[in-house]
Every structure is written in C-alpha cells, then in structure tokens.
mmCIF file with all atom_site columns, C-alpha atoms in Angstrom:
data_model
loop_
_atom_site.group_PDB
_atom_site.id
_atom_site.type_symbol
_atom_site.label_atom_id
_atom_site.label_alt_id
_atom_site.label_comp_id
_atom_site.label_asym_id
_atom_site.label_entity_id
_atom_site.label_seq_id
_atom_site.pdbx_PDB_ins_code
_atom_site.Cartn_x
_atom_site.Cartn_y
_atom_site.Cartn_z
_atom_site.occupancy
_atom_site.B_iso_or_equiv
_atom_site.pdbx_formal_charge
_atom_site.auth_seq_id
_atom_site.auth_comp_id
_atom_site.auth_asym_id
_atom_site.auth_atom_id
_atom_site.pdbx_PDB_model_num
ATOM 1  C CA . PHE A 1 1  ? 20.929  -5.839 -4.495  1.00 70.00 ? 194 PHE A CA 1
ATOM 2  C CA . ALA A 1 2  ? 21.107  -3.639 -7.907  1.00 82.00 ? 195 ALA A CA 1
ATOM 3  C CA . VAL A 1 3  ? 17.748  -3.038 -9.238  1.00 79.00 ? 196 VAL A CA 1
ATOM 4  C CA . PRO A 1 4  ? 17.250  -0.912 -12.717 1.00 89.00 ? 197 PRO A CA 1
ATOM 5  C CA . LYS A 1 5  ? 16.054  2.548  -11.837 1.00 91.00 ? 198 LYS A CA 1
ATOM 6  C CA . PRO A 1 6  ? 12.638  2.264  -13.767 1.00 91.00 ? 199 PRO A CA 1
ATOM 7  C CA . ILE A 1 7  ? 11.705  -1.002 -12.128 1.00 93.00 ? 200 ILE A CA 1
ATOM 8  C CA . GLN A 1 8  ? 12.911  0.440  -8.664  1.00 92.00 ? 201 GLN A CA 1
ATOM 9  C CA . GLN A 1 9  ? 10.352  3.424  -9.138  1.00 94.00 ? 202 GLN A CA 1
ATOM 10 C CA . ALA A 1 10 ? 7.649   0.934  -10.259 1.00 95.00 ? 203 ALA A CA 1
ATOM 11 C CA . VAL A 1 11 ? 8.103   -1.113 -7.168  1.00 94.00 ? 204 VAL A CA 1
ATOM 12 C CA . LEU A 1 12 ? 8.156   1.928  -4.923  1.00 95.00 ? 205 LEU A CA 1
ATOM 13 C CA . MET A 1 13 ? 4.653   3.061  -6.545  1.00 96.00 ? 206 MET A CA 1
ATOM 14 C CA . MET A 1 14 ? 3.176   -0.330 -6.255  1.00 96.00 ? 207 MET A CA 1
ATOM 15 C CA . GLY A 1 15 ? 4.432   -0.392 -2.493  1.00 96.00 ? 208 GLY A CA 1
ATOM 16 C CA . ILE A 1 16 ? 2.819   2.918  -1.918  1.00 98.00 ? 209 ILE A CA 1
ATOM 17 C CA . ILE A 1 17 ? -0.620  1.775  -3.593  1.00 98.00 ? 210 ILE A CA 1
ATOM 18 C CA . ILE A 1 18 ? -0.713  -1.582 -1.688  1.00 98.00 ? 211 ILE A CA 1
ATOM 19 C CA . ALA A 1 19 ? -0.106  0.493  1.576   1.00 98.00 ? 212 ALA A CA 1
ATOM 20 C CA . LEU A 1 20 ? -2.912  2.896  0.918   1.00 98.00 ? 213 LEU A CA 1
ATOM 21 C CA . VAL A 1 21 ? -5.291  0.145  -0.147  1.00 98.00 ? 214 VAL A CA 1
ATOM 22 C CA . LEU A 1 22 ? -4.285  -2.000 3.220   1.00 98.00 ? 215 LEU A CA 1
ATOM 23 C CA . ARG A 1 23 ? -4.743  1.287  5.244   1.00 98.00 ? 216 ARG A CA 1
ATOM 24 C CA . GLY A 1 24 ? -8.074  1.929  3.712   1.00 97.00 ? 217 GLY A CA 1
ATOM 25 C CA . VAL A 1 25 ? -9.384  -1.691 4.496   1.00 97.00 ? 218 VAL A CA 1
ATOM 26 C CA . PHE A 1 26 ? -8.079  -1.537 8.008   1.00 96.00 ? 219 PHE A CA 1
ATOM 27 C CA . ILE A 1 27 ? -10.046 1.894  8.689   1.00 96.00 ? 220 ILE A CA 1
ATOM 28 C CA . LEU A 1 28 ? -13.244 0.131  6.990   1.00 96.00 ? 221 LEU A CA 1
ATOM 29 C CA . LEU A 1 29 ? -13.030 -2.807 9.177   1.00 96.00 ? 222 LEU A CA 1
ATOM 30 C CA . GLY A 1 30 ? -12.213 -0.608 12.204  1.00 94.00 ? 223 GLY A CA 1
ATOM 31 C CA . ALA A 1 31 ? -15.159 1.490  11.647  1.00 94.00 ? 224 ALA A CA 1
ATOM 32 C CA . ARG A 1 32 ? -17.241 -1.437 11.193  1.00 94.00 ? 225 ARG A CA 1
ATOM 33 C CA . LEU A 1 33 ? -15.980 -3.016 14.391  1.00 92.00 ? 226 LEU A CA 1
ATOM 34 C CA . ILE A 1 34 ? -16.694 0.365  16.509  1.00 90.00 ? 227 ILE A CA 1
ATOM 35 C CA . GLU A 1 35 ? -20.193 0.563  15.341  1.00 85.00 ? 228 GLU A CA 1
#
C-alpha cells in the first residue's frame, strides 16, 4: 500500500508514542501487582 511520506512519518511517530504509553502502563500495573 502506498502512503504519502508525511503521513507515513506521522503514523510511525504515533505508533512509537502509543507503544511507549502502553509499556509505561504495563510497568505500572506490574509494579502494582508485585507489591
């Protein structure tokens, strides 16, 4: 599928941000469970 360059980079950035947020949430939940 062909995606214009600017949109491609925006999607990539969103993906990275979402991944970081989800990772942070899972770390917090894990710490909560361990305690």
